[in-house]
CSV table of C-alpha atoms and ligand atoms in Angstrom, one decimal:
chain,number,residue,atom,x,y,z
A,161,MET,CA,26.9,-28.9,-1.3
A,162,GLU,CA,25.2,-32.2,-2.1
A,163,ASN,CA,25.9,-34.3,0.9
A,164,ASN,CA,26.6,-38.0,1.2
A,165,LEU,CA,27.9,-38.2,-2.3
A,166,GLN,CA,28.7,-41.9,-2.8
A,167,LEU,CA,32.2,-42.5,-4.1
A,168,LYS,CA,31.9,-44.1,-7.5
A,169,GLN,CA,33.1,-43.4,-11.0
A,170,GLY,CA,29.9,-41.7,-12.1
A,171,ASN,CA,30.2,-39.1,-9.3
A,172,LEU,CA,33.9,-38.3,-9.9
A,173,THR,CA,33.2,-35.0,-11.7
A,174,LYS,CA,31.3,-33.7,-8.7
A,175,ILE,CA,33.7,-35.1,-6.2
A,176,ALA,CA,36.6,-33.5,-8.1
A,177,GLU,CA,35.2,-30.1,-7.1
A,178,ARG,CA,35.8,-31.0,-3.5
A,179,ILE,CA,39.0,-33.1,-3.3
A,180,PRO,CA,41.6,-34.2,-5.9
A,181,CYS,CA,40.5,-37.0,-8.1
A,182,PRO,CA,42.2,-39.1,-10.9
A,183,THR,CA,42.8,-36.8,-13.9
A,184,TYR,CA,43.6,-39.8,-16.2
A,185,LYS,CA,40.9,-41.8,-18.0
A,186,ARG,CA,40.4,-45.0,-16.0
A,187,ASP,CA,38.4,-46.6,-18.7
A,188,GLY,CA,40.6,-48.9,-20.8
A,189,LEU,CA,43.5,-49.1,-18.4
A,190,LYS,CA,45.2,-52.5,-18.8
A,191,ILE,CA,45.8,-54.7,-15.8
A,192,GLY,CA,49.6,-55.3,-15.6
A,193,ILE,CA,49.7,-55.9,-11.9
A,194,VAL,CA,47.7,-58.4,-9.9
A,195,HIS,CA,47.9,-57.7,-6.2
A,196,ILE,CA,47.1,-60.2,-3.4
A,197,GLY,CA,46.1,-58.7,-0.1
A,198,VAL,CA,44.5,-55.3,-0.6
A,199,GLY,CA,44.7,-54.0,2.9
A,200,GLY,CA,45.2,-50.4,4.0
A,201,PHE,CA,49.0,-50.7,3.4
A,202,HIS,CA,48.8,-51.6,-0.2
A,203,ARG,CA,46.3,-48.8,-0.8
A,204,ALA,CA,48.5,-46.2,0.9
A,205,HIS,CA,51.7,-47.4,-0.8
A,206,GLN,CA,52.0,-49.4,-4.1
A,207,ALA,CA,48.5,-48.4,-5.4
A,208,LEU,CA,49.4,-44.8,-4.7
A,209,TYR,CA,52.8,-45.0,-6.5
A,210,THR,CA,50.9,-46.5,-9.5
A,211,HIS,CA,48.3,-43.8,-9.3
A,212,LYS,CA,51.0,-41.1,-9.3
A,213,LEU,CA,52.5,-42.7,-12.3
A,214,LEU,CA,49.2,-42.7,-14.1
A,215,GLU,CA,48.7,-39.0,-13.2
A,216,LYS,CA,52.1,-38.0,-14.6
A,217,TYR,CA,52.6,-40.4,-17.5
A,218,ASN,CA,49.2,-41.3,-18.8
A,219,ASP,CA,50.6,-42.8,-22.0
A,220,THR,CA,53.3,-45.2,-20.9
A,221,ALA,CA,51.7,-46.1,-17.5
A,222,ARG,CA,48.4,-47.3,-18.9
A,223,ASN,CA,49.6,-50.9,-19.0
A,224,TRP,CA,50.0,-51.0,-15.2
A,225,GLY,CA,46.5,-50.9,-13.8
A,226,ILE,CA,46.0,-53.1,-10.7
A,227,CYS,CA,43.6,-55.9,-10.1
A,228,GLY,CA,43.1,-56.5,-6.4
A,229,ILE,CA,42.8,-60.1,-5.2
A,230,GLY,CA,41.2,-61.5,-2.1
A,231,ILE,CA,41.8,-65.2,-1.3
A,232,ARG,CA,40.3,-65.4,2.2
A,233,GLU,CA,36.8,-65.1,3.4
A,234,ALA,CA,37.9,-62.0,5.4
A,235,ASP,CA,38.5,-60.2,2.1
A,236,ARG,CA,34.8,-60.3,1.2
A,237,LYS,CA,34.2,-56.9,2.8
A,238,ILE,CA,36.9,-55.0,0.9
A,239,HIS,CA,35.8,-56.8,-2.3
A,240,ASP,CA,32.2,-55.7,-1.8
A,241,VAL,CA,33.2,-52.1,-1.0
A,242,LEU,CA,35.6,-51.7,-3.9
A,243,LYS,CA,33.1,-53.3,-6.3
A,244,LYS,CA,30.5,-50.8,-5.2
A,245,GLN,CA,32.9,-47.9,-5.5
A,246,ASP,CA,34.4,-49.0,-8.9
A,247,GLY,CA,37.7,-49.6,-7.3
A,248,LEU,CA,37.9,-46.0,-6.0
A,249,TYR,CA,38.9,-45.1,-2.5
A,250,THR,CA,40.0,-42.1,-0.5
A,251,LEU,CA,43.5,-41.8,0.8
A,252,MET,CA,43.7,-39.4,3.7
A,253,VAL,CA,47.2,-38.2,4.6
A,254,LYS,CA,47.4,-37.0,8.2
A,255,TYR,CA,50.0,-34.4,9.1
A,256,PRO,CA,51.3,-33.7,12.6
A,257,ASP,CA,49.8,-30.2,12.6
A,258,GLY,CA,46.3,-31.7,12.3
A,259,THR,CA,45.9,-31.1,8.5
A,260,VAL,CA,44.3,-33.9,6.6
A,261,LYS,CA,44.8,-34.1,2.9
A,262,PRO,CA,42.3,-36.5,1.2
A,263,GLN,CA,42.5,-37.6,-2.5
A,264,ILE,CA,40.8,-40.2,-4.6
A,265,ILE,CA,43.0,-43.0,-5.9
A,266,GLY,CA,42.1,-44.7,-9.2
A,267,SER,CA,44.8,-47.3,-9.9
A,268,LEU,CA,42.8,-50.2,-8.7
A,269,VAL,CA,40.7,-51.1,-11.7
A,270,ASP,CA,39.2,-54.5,-10.7
A,271,PHE,CA,38.9,-56.8,-7.7
A,272,LEU,CA,38.4,-60.6,-7.7
A,273,LEU,CA,37.5,-62.7,-4.7
A,274,GLY,CA,38.7,-66.3,-4.9
A,275,VAL,CA,36.7,-67.9,-2.1
A,276,ASP,CA,33.7,-68.9,-4.2
A,277,ASP,CA,35.6,-69.6,-7.4
A,278,PRO,CA,39.3,-69.4,-7.8
A,279,ASN,CA,39.2,-69.7,-11.7
A,280,PRO,CA,38.8,-66.0,-12.5
A,281,ILE,CA,41.9,-65.2,-10.4
A,282,ILE,CA,44.0,-67.9,-12.1
A,283,GLY,CA,42.8,-66.6,-15.4
A,284,ARG,CA,43.7,-63.0,-14.5
A,285,MET,CA,47.1,-64.0,-13.3
A,286,ALA,CA,47.7,-66.0,-16.4
A,287,HIS,CA,46.5,-63.3,-18.7
A,288,PRO,CA,49.2,-62.0,-21.2
A,289,ASP,CA,48.8,-58.5,-19.9
A,290,THR,CA,49.7,-59.5,-16.3
A,291,LYS,CA,53.4,-58.8,-15.7
A,292,ILE,CA,53.7,-58.7,-11.9
A,293,VAL,CA,51.9,-60.4,-9.1
A,294,SER,CA,52.6,-58.4,-6.0
A,295,LEU,CA,51.9,-59.5,-2.4
A,296,THR,CA,51.0,-57.9,0.9
A,297,ILE,CA,49.9,-61.0,2.7
A,298,THR,CA,51.4,-60.1,6.1
A,299,GLU,CA,54.4,-61.7,7.8
A,300,GLY,CA,52.2,-64.7,8.8
A,301,GLY,CA,51.0,-65.3,5.2
A,302,TYR,CA,54.3,-66.9,4.0
A,303,ASN,CA,53.5,-70.2,5.8
A,304,PHE,CA,56.9,-70.9,7.4
A,305,ASN,CA,58.0,-71.8,10.9
A,306,PRO,CA,59.2,-68.5,12.4
A,307,ALA,CA,62.1,-70.1,14.2
A,308,THR,CA,63.5,-72.5,11.5
A,309,GLY,CA,62.2,-70.7,8.4
A,310,GLU,CA,60.9,-74.1,7.1
A,311,PHE,CA,57.8,-74.3,4.9
A,312,ASN,CA,54.8,-75.6,6.9
A,313,PHE,CA,53.5,-78.6,5.0
A,314,GLU,CA,51.1,-79.4,7.9
A,315,ASN,CA,48.8,-76.5,7.0
A,316,PRO,CA,45.6,-78.2,5.9
A,317,ASP,CA,45.1,-75.7,3.1
A,318,ILE,CA,48.5,-76.5,1.7
A,319,GLN,CA,47.7,-80.2,1.9
A,320,HIS,CA,44.5,-79.6,0.0
A,321,GLU,CA,46.3,-77.7,-2.7
A,322,LEU,CA,48.9,-80.4,-3.2
A,323,SER,CA,46.2,-82.8,-4.2
A,324,HIS,CA,43.8,-80.3,-5.9
A,325,PRO,CA,46.1,-78.0,-7.9
A,326,ASP,CA,43.0,-76.6,-9.6
A,327,ARG,CA,41.3,-75.6,-6.3
A,328,PRO,CA,44.0,-73.3,-4.7
A,329,LYS,CA,43.4,-71.7,-1.3
A,330,THR,CA,46.7,-70.1,-0.4
A,331,VAL,CA,49.0,-67.8,-2.3
A,332,TYR,CA,51.2,-70.7,-3.2
A,333,GLY,CA,48.4,-72.7,-4.9
A,334,TYR,CA,47.3,-69.7,-6.9
A,335,LEU,CA,50.8,-68.8,-8.0
A,336,THR,CA,51.6,-72.4,-9.2
A,337,ALA,CA,48.2,-72.8,-10.9
A,338,ALA,CA,48.7,-69.5,-12.8
A,339,LEU,CA,52.4,-70.1,-13.6
A,340,LYS,CA,51.6,-73.5,-14.9
A,341,LYS,CA,49.0,-72.1,-17.2
A,342,ARG,CA,51.4,-69.5,-18.5
A,343,ARG,CA,54.1,-72.1,-19.1
A,344,ASP,CA,51.7,-74.4,-20.9
A,345,GLU,CA,50.4,-71.5,-23.1
A,346,GLY,CA,54.0,-70.4,-23.9
A,347,LEU,CA,53.6,-67.0,-22.1
A,348,PRO,CA,56.5,-65.4,-20.2
A,349,ALA,CA,56.4,-65.7,-16.4
A,350,PHE,CA,55.3,-62.8,-14.2
A,351,THR,CA,57.4,-61.3,-11.5
A,352,VAL,CA,56.5,-62.2,-7.9
A,353,MET,CA,57.0,-59.0,-5.9
A,354,SER,CA,56.7,-59.3,-2.1
A,355,CYS,CA,55.9,-56.1,-0.3
A,356,ASP,CA,55.8,-57.5,3.2
A,357,ASN,CA,57.9,-56.7,6.3
A,358,ILE,CA,60.2,-59.7,6.1
A,359,GLU,CA,63.9,-59.6,5.7
A,360,HIS,CA,64.8,-60.7,2.2
A,361,ASN,CA,61.1,-60.8,1.4
A,362,GLY,CA,61.7,-61.8,-2.2
A,363,ASP,CA,64.1,-64.6,-1.4
A,364,VAL,CA,61.6,-65.9,1.2
A,365,ALA,CA,58.8,-65.8,-1.3
A,366,ARG,CA,61.0,-67.6,-3.8
A,367,ASN,CA,62.1,-70.3,-1.4
A,368,MET,CA,58.7,-71.0,-0.1
A,369,LEU,CA,57.1,-71.1,-3.6
A,370,LEU,CA,59.8,-73.4,-4.9
A,371,THR,CA,59.5,-75.7,-1.9
A,372,PHE,CA,55.8,-76.0,-2.4
A,373,ALA,CA,56.1,-76.3,-6.2
A,374,LYS,CA,58.7,-79.1,-5.9
A,375,LYS,CA,56.2,-81.2,-4.0
A,376,GLN,CA,53.3,-80.3,-6.2
A,377,ASP,CA,54.9,-80.5,-9.7
A,378,PRO,CA,58.7,-80.8,-9.9
A,379,GLY,CA,58.7,-79.9,-13.6
A,380,LEU,CA,56.9,-76.7,-12.9
A,381,ALA,CA,59.2,-75.9,-10.0
A,382,ALA,CA,62.2,-76.1,-12.4
A,383,TRP,CA,60.5,-73.7,-14.8
A,384,ILE,CA,59.7,-71.3,-12.0
A,385,GLU,CA,63.3,-71.5,-10.7
A,386,LYS,CA,64.5,-70.4,-14.2
A,387,GLU,CA,61.9,-67.9,-15.2
A,388,VAL,CA,60.4,-66.1,-12.3
A,389,CYS,CA,62.1,-63.1,-10.6
A,390,PHE,CA,61.4,-62.3,-7.0
A,391,PRO,CA,62.8,-58.8,-6.2
A,392,ASN,CA,63.5,-58.0,-2.5
A,393,SER,CA,62.0,-54.7,-1.3
A,394,MET,CA,61.8,-52.4,1.6
A,395,VAL,CA,58.4,-50.8,2.0
A,396,ASP,CA,57.5,-48.1,4.5
A,397,ARG,CA,54.4,-46.0,5.4
A,398,ILE,CA,52.6,-46.1,8.7
A,399,THR,CA,49.0,-47.0,7.9
A,400,PRO,CA,46.7,-47.1,10.9
A,401,VAL,CA,43.4,-49.0,11.0
A,402,THR,CA,40.6,-46.9,9.4
A,403,SER,CA,38.1,-45.8,12.0
A,404,GLN,CA,34.5,-44.7,11.9
A,405,SER,CA,35.6,-41.2,12.7
A,406,ASP,CA,37.7,-41.1,9.5
A,407,MET,CA,34.6,-41.9,7.5
A,408,ASP,CA,32.6,-39.3,9.4
A,409,TYR,CA,35.4,-36.8,8.7
A,410,LEU,CA,35.0,-37.3,5.0
A,411,GLY,CA,31.2,-37.0,5.2
A,412,THR,CA,31.2,-33.9,7.4
A,413,ASN,CA,34.0,-32.0,5.7
A,414,HIS,CA,33.6,-33.0,2.1
A,415,GLY,CA,30.2,-34.6,1.8
A,416,ILE,CA,31.7,-37.8,0.5
A,417,LYS,CA,30.6,-41.3,1.4
A,418,ASP,CA,33.4,-43.7,1.2
A,419,GLU,CA,32.8,-47.0,3.0
A,420,TRP,CA,36.5,-47.8,3.5
A,421,PRO,CA,39.0,-44.9,3.1
A,422,VAL,CA,42.6,-45.3,4.1
A,423,THR,CA,44.5,-43.0,6.4
A,424,CYS,CA,48.3,-42.8,6.6
A,425,GLU,CA,51.3,-40.6,7.6
A,426,PRO,CA,53.0,-38.3,5.1
A,427,PHE,CA,56.2,-40.3,5.0
A,428,LEU,CA,56.5,-42.7,2.1
A,429,GLN,CA,59.4,-45.0,1.0
A,430,TRP,CA,60.0,-47.9,-1.3
A,431,VAL,CA,63.4,-49.4,-2.1
A,432,VAL,CA,63.2,-52.3,-4.6
A,433,GLU,CA,65.7,-54.5,-6.3
A,434,ASP,CA,65.7,-54.0,-10.1
A,435,ASN,CA,65.0,-57.7,-10.8
A,436,PHE,CA,61.9,-58.3,-12.9
A,437,SER,CA,61.0,-61.1,-15.2
A,438,ASN,CA,58.6,-59.3,-17.6
A,439,GLY,CA,59.0,-55.5,-17.3
A,440,ARG,CA,58.0,-53.1,-14.6
A,441,PRO,CA,56.4,-49.7,-14.1
A,442,GLU,CA,58.8,-46.8,-14.0
A,443,TYR,CA,58.2,-46.3,-10.3
A,444,GLU,CA,61.5,-44.4,-10.0
A,445,LYS,CA,59.8,-41.5,-11.7
A,446,VAL,CA,57.4,-41.1,-8.8
A,447,GLY,CA,59.8,-41.5,-5.9
A,448,ALA,CA,60.7,-45.2,-5.6
A,449,GLN,CA,64.4,-46.2,-5.4
A,450,PHE,CA,65.7,-49.1,-7.5
A,451,VAL,CA,68.9,-50.6,-6.0
A,452,PRO,CA,71.0,-53.6,-6.7
A,453,ASP,CA,70.8,-54.9,-3.1
A,454,VAL,CA,68.0,-53.9,-0.8
A,455,LYS,CA,69.1,-56.1,2.2
A,456,PRO,CA,70.7,-53.4,4.3
A,457,TYR,CA,67.7,-51.1,3.9
A,458,GLU,CA,65.3,-53.9,4.9
A,459,LYS,CA,67.3,-54.9,7.9
A,460,MET,CA,67.5,-51.3,9.1
A,461,LYS,CA,63.8,-50.7,8.7
A,462,LEU,CA,62.6,-53.9,10.3
A,463,ARG,CA,65.0,-53.8,13.2
A,464,LEU,CA,64.5,-50.1,14.0
A,465,LEU,CA,61.0,-49.1,12.8
A,466,ASN,CA,59.0,-52.3,13.1
A,467,ALA,CA,60.9,-53.6,16.2
A,468,GLY,CA,60.5,-50.1,17.7
A,469,HIS,CA,56.8,-50.3,17.2
A,470,SER,CA,56.6,-53.6,19.0
A,471,VAL,CA,58.8,-52.3,21.9
A,472,LEU,CA,56.3,-49.4,22.3
A,473,GLY,CA,53.3,-51.5,21.6
A,474,LEU,CA,53.8,-54.3,24.0
A,475,LEU,CA,55.1,-52.2,26.9
A,476,GLY,CA,52.6,-49.5,26.1
A,477,ALA,CA,49.7,-52.0,26.1
A,478,ILE,CA,50.5,-53.2,29.6
A,479,HIS,CA,50.9,-49.6,30.8
A,480,GLY,CA,47.5,-48.8,29.4
A,481,TYR,CA,48.3,-46.6,26.5
A,482,LYS,CA,46.0,-46.8,23.5
A,483,THR,CA,48.1,-45.2,20.8
A,484,ILE,CA,51.7,-45.2,19.7
A,485,ASN,CA,51.9,-41.4,19.9
A,486,ALA,CA,50.7,-41.6,23.5
A,487,CYS,CA,53.6,-44.0,24.2
A,488,ILE,CA,56.2,-41.8,22.7
A,489,GLU,CA,54.9,-38.6,24.4
A,490,ASP,CA,55.9,-40.3,27.6
A,491,LYS,CA,59.6,-39.5,28.1
A,492,THR,CA,60.4,-42.8,29.7
A,493,PHE,CA,59.0,-44.7,26.7
A,494,ALA,CA,60.8,-42.4,24.3
A,495,ARG,CA,64.1,-42.8,26.1
A,496,TYR,CA,63.6,-46.6,26.4
A,497,LEU,CA,62.9,-46.9,22.7
A,498,ARG,CA,66.0,-44.9,21.8
A,499,ARG,CA,68.2,-47.0,24.1
A,500,PHE,CA,66.9,-50.1,22.5
A,501,MET,CA,67.6,-48.8,19.0
A,502,ASP,CA,71.1,-47.4,19.9
A,503,VAL,CA,72.4,-50.2,22.1
A,504,GLU,CA,70.7,-53.3,20.8
A,505,ALA,CA,69.4,-52.9,17.2
A,506,THR,CA,72.0,-50.5,15.7
A,507,PRO,CA,75.1,-52.7,16.4
A,508,THR,CA,73.4,-55.5,14.4
A,509,LEU,CA,72.9,-53.4,11.2
A,510,ASP,CA,75.1,-53.2,8.2
A,511,GLU,CA,76.2,-49.9,6.6
A,512,VAL,CA,73.3,-48.4,4.7
A,513,LYS,CA,74.6,-46.2,1.8
A,514,GLY,CA,73.4,-42.6,2.0
A,515,ILE,CA,71.6,-43.0,5.3
A,516,ASP,CA,72.7,-41.5,8.6
A,517,LEU,CA,71.4,-43.8,11.2
A,518,ASP,CA,71.1,-41.1,13.9
A,519,ASN,CA,68.9,-39.0,11.6
A,520,TYR,CA,66.9,-42.1,10.7
A,521,LYS,CA,66.2,-42.8,14.3
A,522,ASP,CA,65.3,-39.2,15.0
A,523,SER,CA,62.9,-39.3,12.1
A,524,LEU,CA,61.3,-42.5,13.4
A,525,GLN,CA,60.7,-40.9,16.8
A,526,GLU,CA,59.1,-37.9,15.0
A,527,ARG,CA,56.9,-40.2,12.9
A,528,PHE,CA,55.8,-42.2,15.9
A,529,ALA,CA,54.9,-38.9,17.7
A,530,ASN,CA,52.6,-37.7,14.9
A,531,PRO,CA,49.6,-36.9,17.2
A,532,ASN,CA,47.1,-36.9,14.3
A,533,ILE,CA,47.8,-40.4,13.2
A,534,LYS,CA,46.5,-42.2,16.3
A,535,ASP,CA,48.0,-45.5,15.3
A,536,SER,CA,46.6,-48.0,17.8
A,537,VAL,CA,48.7,-50.1,20.1
A,538,SER,CA,46.3,-53.0,19.3
A,539,ARG,CA,47.2,-52.8,15.6
A,540,ILE,CA,50.9,-53.0,16.5
A,541,CYS,CA,50.4,-55.9,18.9
A,542,SER,CA,48.3,-57.8,16.5
A,543,GLU,CA,50.0,-60.9,15.1
A,544,THR,CA,53.0,-60.4,17.3
A,545,SER,CA,53.9,-64.1,17.0
A,546,ALA,CA,54.5,-63.5,13.2
A,547,LYS,CA,56.3,-60.2,13.8
A,548,LEU,CA,58.6,-60.5,16.7
A,549,PRO,CA,60.8,-63.4,15.5
A,550,LYS,CA,61.8,-61.2,12.5
A,551,PHE,CA,61.7,-57.8,14.1
A,552,LEU,CA,63.2,-58.4,17.5
A,553,ILE,CA,64.1,-61.9,18.4
A,554,ALA,CA,66.7,-62.0,15.6
A,555,THR,CA,68.4,-59.0,17.0
A,556,LEU,CA,68.4,-60.5,20.5
A,557,ALA,CA,69.9,-63.8,19.2
A,558,GLU,CA,72.6,-61.9,17.4
A,559,ASN,CA,73.5,-59.9,20.5
A,560,LEU,CA,73.7,-63.0,22.5
A,561,THR,CA,76.3,-64.4,20.1
A,562,LYS,CA,78.2,-61.1,20.0
A,563,LYS,CA,78.0,-60.6,23.8
A,564,GLY,CA,76.0,-57.4,23.2
A,565,SER,CA,73.2,-55.9,25.3
A,566,ILE,CA,69.9,-57.9,25.5
A,567,GLN,CA,68.1,-56.3,28.4
A,568,PHE,CA,65.8,-53.9,26.4
A,569,ALA,CA,64.5,-56.6,24.1
A,570,THR,CA,64.2,-59.2,26.9
A,571,LEU,CA,61.8,-57.0,28.8
A,572,VAL,CA,59.6,-56.7,25.7
A,573,ILE,CA,59.4,-60.5,25.5
A,574,ALA,CA,58.6,-60.7,29.2
A,575,ALA,CA,55.9,-58.1,28.6
A,576,TRP,CA,54.6,-60.2,25.7
A,577,CYS,CA,54.3,-63.2,28.0
A,578,TYR,CA,52.3,-61.2,30.6
A,579,TYR,CA,50.1,-59.8,27.8
A,580,SER,CA,49.4,-63.2,26.3
A,581,ASP,CA,48.6,-64.7,29.7
A,582,LYS,CA,46.5,-62.1,31.4
A,583,GLY,CA,45.1,-60.1,28.5
A,584,ILE,CA,44.8,-57.0,30.7
A,585,ASP,CA,46.8,-53.9,31.3
A,586,LYS,CA,48.3,-52.9,34.6
A,587,ASN,CA,45.0,-51.3,35.7
A,588,GLY,CA,43.1,-54.5,35.0
A,589,GLN,CA,41.5,-53.2,31.8
A,590,PRO,CA,41.0,-55.8,29.1
A,591,LEU,CA,43.3,-55.8,26.0
A,592,GLU,CA,42.2,-56.8,22.6
A,593,ILE,CA,44.5,-59.7,21.5
A,594,ILE,CA,44.5,-60.5,17.8
A,595,ASP,CA,47.0,-63.3,17.0
A,596,ALA,CA,46.7,-66.5,15.0
A,597,MET,CA,48.7,-68.2,17.8
A,598,ALA,CA,46.7,-66.5,20.7
A,599,ASP,CA,45.6,-69.9,22.3
A,600,GLU,CA,49.1,-71.4,22.2
A,601,LEU,CA,50.6,-68.2,23.5
A,602,HIS,CA,48.1,-68.1,26.3
A,603,GLU,CA,48.7,-71.8,27.2
A,604,SER,CA,52.5,-71.4,27.4
A,605,ALA,CA,52.3,-68.0,29.2
A,606,LYS,CA,50.0,-69.2,31.9
A,607,LYS,CA,52.6,-71.8,33.0
A,608,THR,CA,54.9,-69.0,33.9
A,609,GLN,CA,54.0,-69.1,37.6
A,610,THR,CA,55.3,-72.7,37.9
A,611,ASP,CA,57.9,-72.6,35.1
A,612,PRO,CA,59.2,-69.1,34.6
A,613,LEU,CA,60.7,-70.1,31.2
A,614,ALA,CA,57.6,-71.7,29.8
A,615,PHE,CA,56.9,-68.9,27.4
A,616,ILE,CA,60.3,-68.8,25.8
A,617,LYS,CA,60.4,-72.6,25.5
A,618,GLN,CA,58.0,-72.3,22.5
A,619,GLU,CA,60.5,-73.4,19.9
A,620,SER,CA,58.6,-72.3,16.9
A,621,LEU,CA,59.1,-68.7,18.1
A,622,PHE,CA,62.3,-68.8,20.1
A,623,GLY,CA,64.2,-71.7,18.7
A,624,HIS,CA,66.6,-72.9,21.4
A,625,LEU,CA,67.1,-69.5,23.0
A,626,SER,CA,65.7,-70.8,26.4
A,627,GLU,CA,68.8,-72.9,26.7
A,628,ASN,CA,71.0,-69.9,26.7
A,629,GLY,CA,71.8,-69.3,30.3
A,630,GLN,CA,72.3,-65.5,30.1
A,631,PHE,CA,69.0,-64.9,28.3
A,632,ALA,CA,67.1,-67.4,30.4
A,633,SER,CA,68.2,-66.0,33.7
A,634,LEU,CA,67.6,-62.4,32.7
A,635,TYR,CA,64.2,-63.3,31.2
A,636,ALA,CA,63.1,-65.3,34.3
A,637,GLU,CA,64.0,-62.3,36.5
A,638,MET,CA,62.1,-59.8,34.3
A,639,VAL,CA,59.0,-61.9,33.8
A,640,GLN,CA,58.7,-62.6,37.5
A,641,GLU,CA,59.1,-58.9,38.2
A,642,ILE,CA,56.2,-58.1,35.8
A,643,TYR,CA,54.0,-60.7,37.3
A,644,LYS,CA,54.7,-59.3,40.8
A,645,ASN,CA,54.0,-55.8,39.7
A,646,PRO,CA,52.9,-55.1,36.1
A,647,ASP,CA,54.0,-51.4,36.4
A,648,VAL,CA,56.3,-51.8,33.4
A,649,LYS,CA,57.1,-48.1,33.4
A,650,LYS,CA,58.8,-48.4,36.8
A,651,ILE,CA,60.9,-51.3,35.5
A,652,MET,CA,61.8,-49.4,32.4
A,653,GLN,CA,62.8,-46.3,34.5
A,654,ALA,CA,65.1,-48.4,36.5
A,655,MET,CA,66.9,-49.6,33.4
A,656,LEU,CA,67.5,-46.1,32.0
B,210,LIG,C1,54.0,-52.1,12.1
B,210,LIG,C2,54.0,-51.9,10.6
B,210,LIG,O1,52.7,-54.0,11.8
B,210,LIG,C3,53.4,-53.4,12.6
B,210,LIG,O2,53.7,-53.8,13.7
B,210,LIG,O3,55.3,-51.9,12.6
B,210,LIG,O4,52.7,-52.1,10.1
B,210,LIG,C4,54.5,-50.5,10.2
B,210,LIG,O5,53.6,-49.5,10.6
B,210,LIG,C5,54.8,-50.4,8.7
B,210,LIG,O6,55.7,-51.5,8.4
B,210,LIG,C6,55.4,-49.1,8.4
B,210,LIG,O7,56.0,-49.1,7.2
């Protein structure tokens, strides 16, 4: 076997003898989708659905090739890798029994990086073939204040775009520049499809884009309001950070050199509202569900799965666990998670047609326990400031109003304060903190010794929750307990 076979179009025939490769002709695929934010998740999810469609319906699906877009300097690496690999990458599905099933995905047909020159991206988005601009720009990428939901006009990049509409930097500048071009050229609008973990992600994308556009160009804003659809969606697949050992695995077991493969769990779900401005791929033929209202699904997933991850992640980080499966293998953590889900998250959910919540929660625990996936606690804790307001603080606030239980969520917030302040686990080992707000979080957290409520007084995250006596006193008690002895597991045991 020829070893170290570089993944690229010219080598696909040889690679196909080793692992499944695209069976459709990639040459001549039209770009119908422009996707901003080509991280692991997009490559394990929407790009895979598109690939499956191309595999099965090579005739009708050929209009739906994807052009990846990077608008940040941090996207340069994925741009360079995908360029070198002709857009090809390996998706490695990891099963709980240790099996790994790799396959080559071919639906990404081009990649453009906007940092040096935004014009090719604007041109691509405004191209008549482009029907959808989809987004995985992370919870933090929507540029709103987490507590109030208001658009952040203070962001210097936004300020820049308002006065230089032809030099966009954020997703909003790109979308308005491209939509303006389409309108001026008499082309139909594209759909903006958010695939991020935000409740009502389509509505949020719409509100934010309209708020921005109204300031930049009110006439264009009115056109967008009328012409652009923003379907809400619930997306789901656990996609850990790719590690060197994943690349080594491909090399050792299959002789393939892929500089950025993606690993993921077997589970895959996509529920989308059927609300598109300019046509859509028939994703329902490859497993996606189109529904009239996705809200109950989103809420369920965010408040159980994503919040559940944060519960395990923050408490697990302080305990010294490195992976989510290590957390859930610990009976105390597993029971604590279930109590949080049953007693605090579930009562805030709406009925979800066709889903038995107990089964759903059981399946989450199984997915978290997949020992082969090794999803790192540091990935889960990264950007907690953008995640927790939506995943967990919303649940807590609702329970305060309804006089429901808040103790399980409150301990997580106290753990987050300790984590932000000390940056070490209970054994004194350093923790890797990745958060756009890391400095502010640290500054507030370190005042805890003199003002136990300092951390929850950050209004951009907690609104006015620190003024709620019940929450404030429980939080103060818990945070002081952790500072006295960061053995969180002991505190959790006492609560079960
Ligand atoms: C995770 C998500 O970022 C997080 O904290 O909860 O990335 C999660 O793995 C995905 O949403 C699963 O669909």
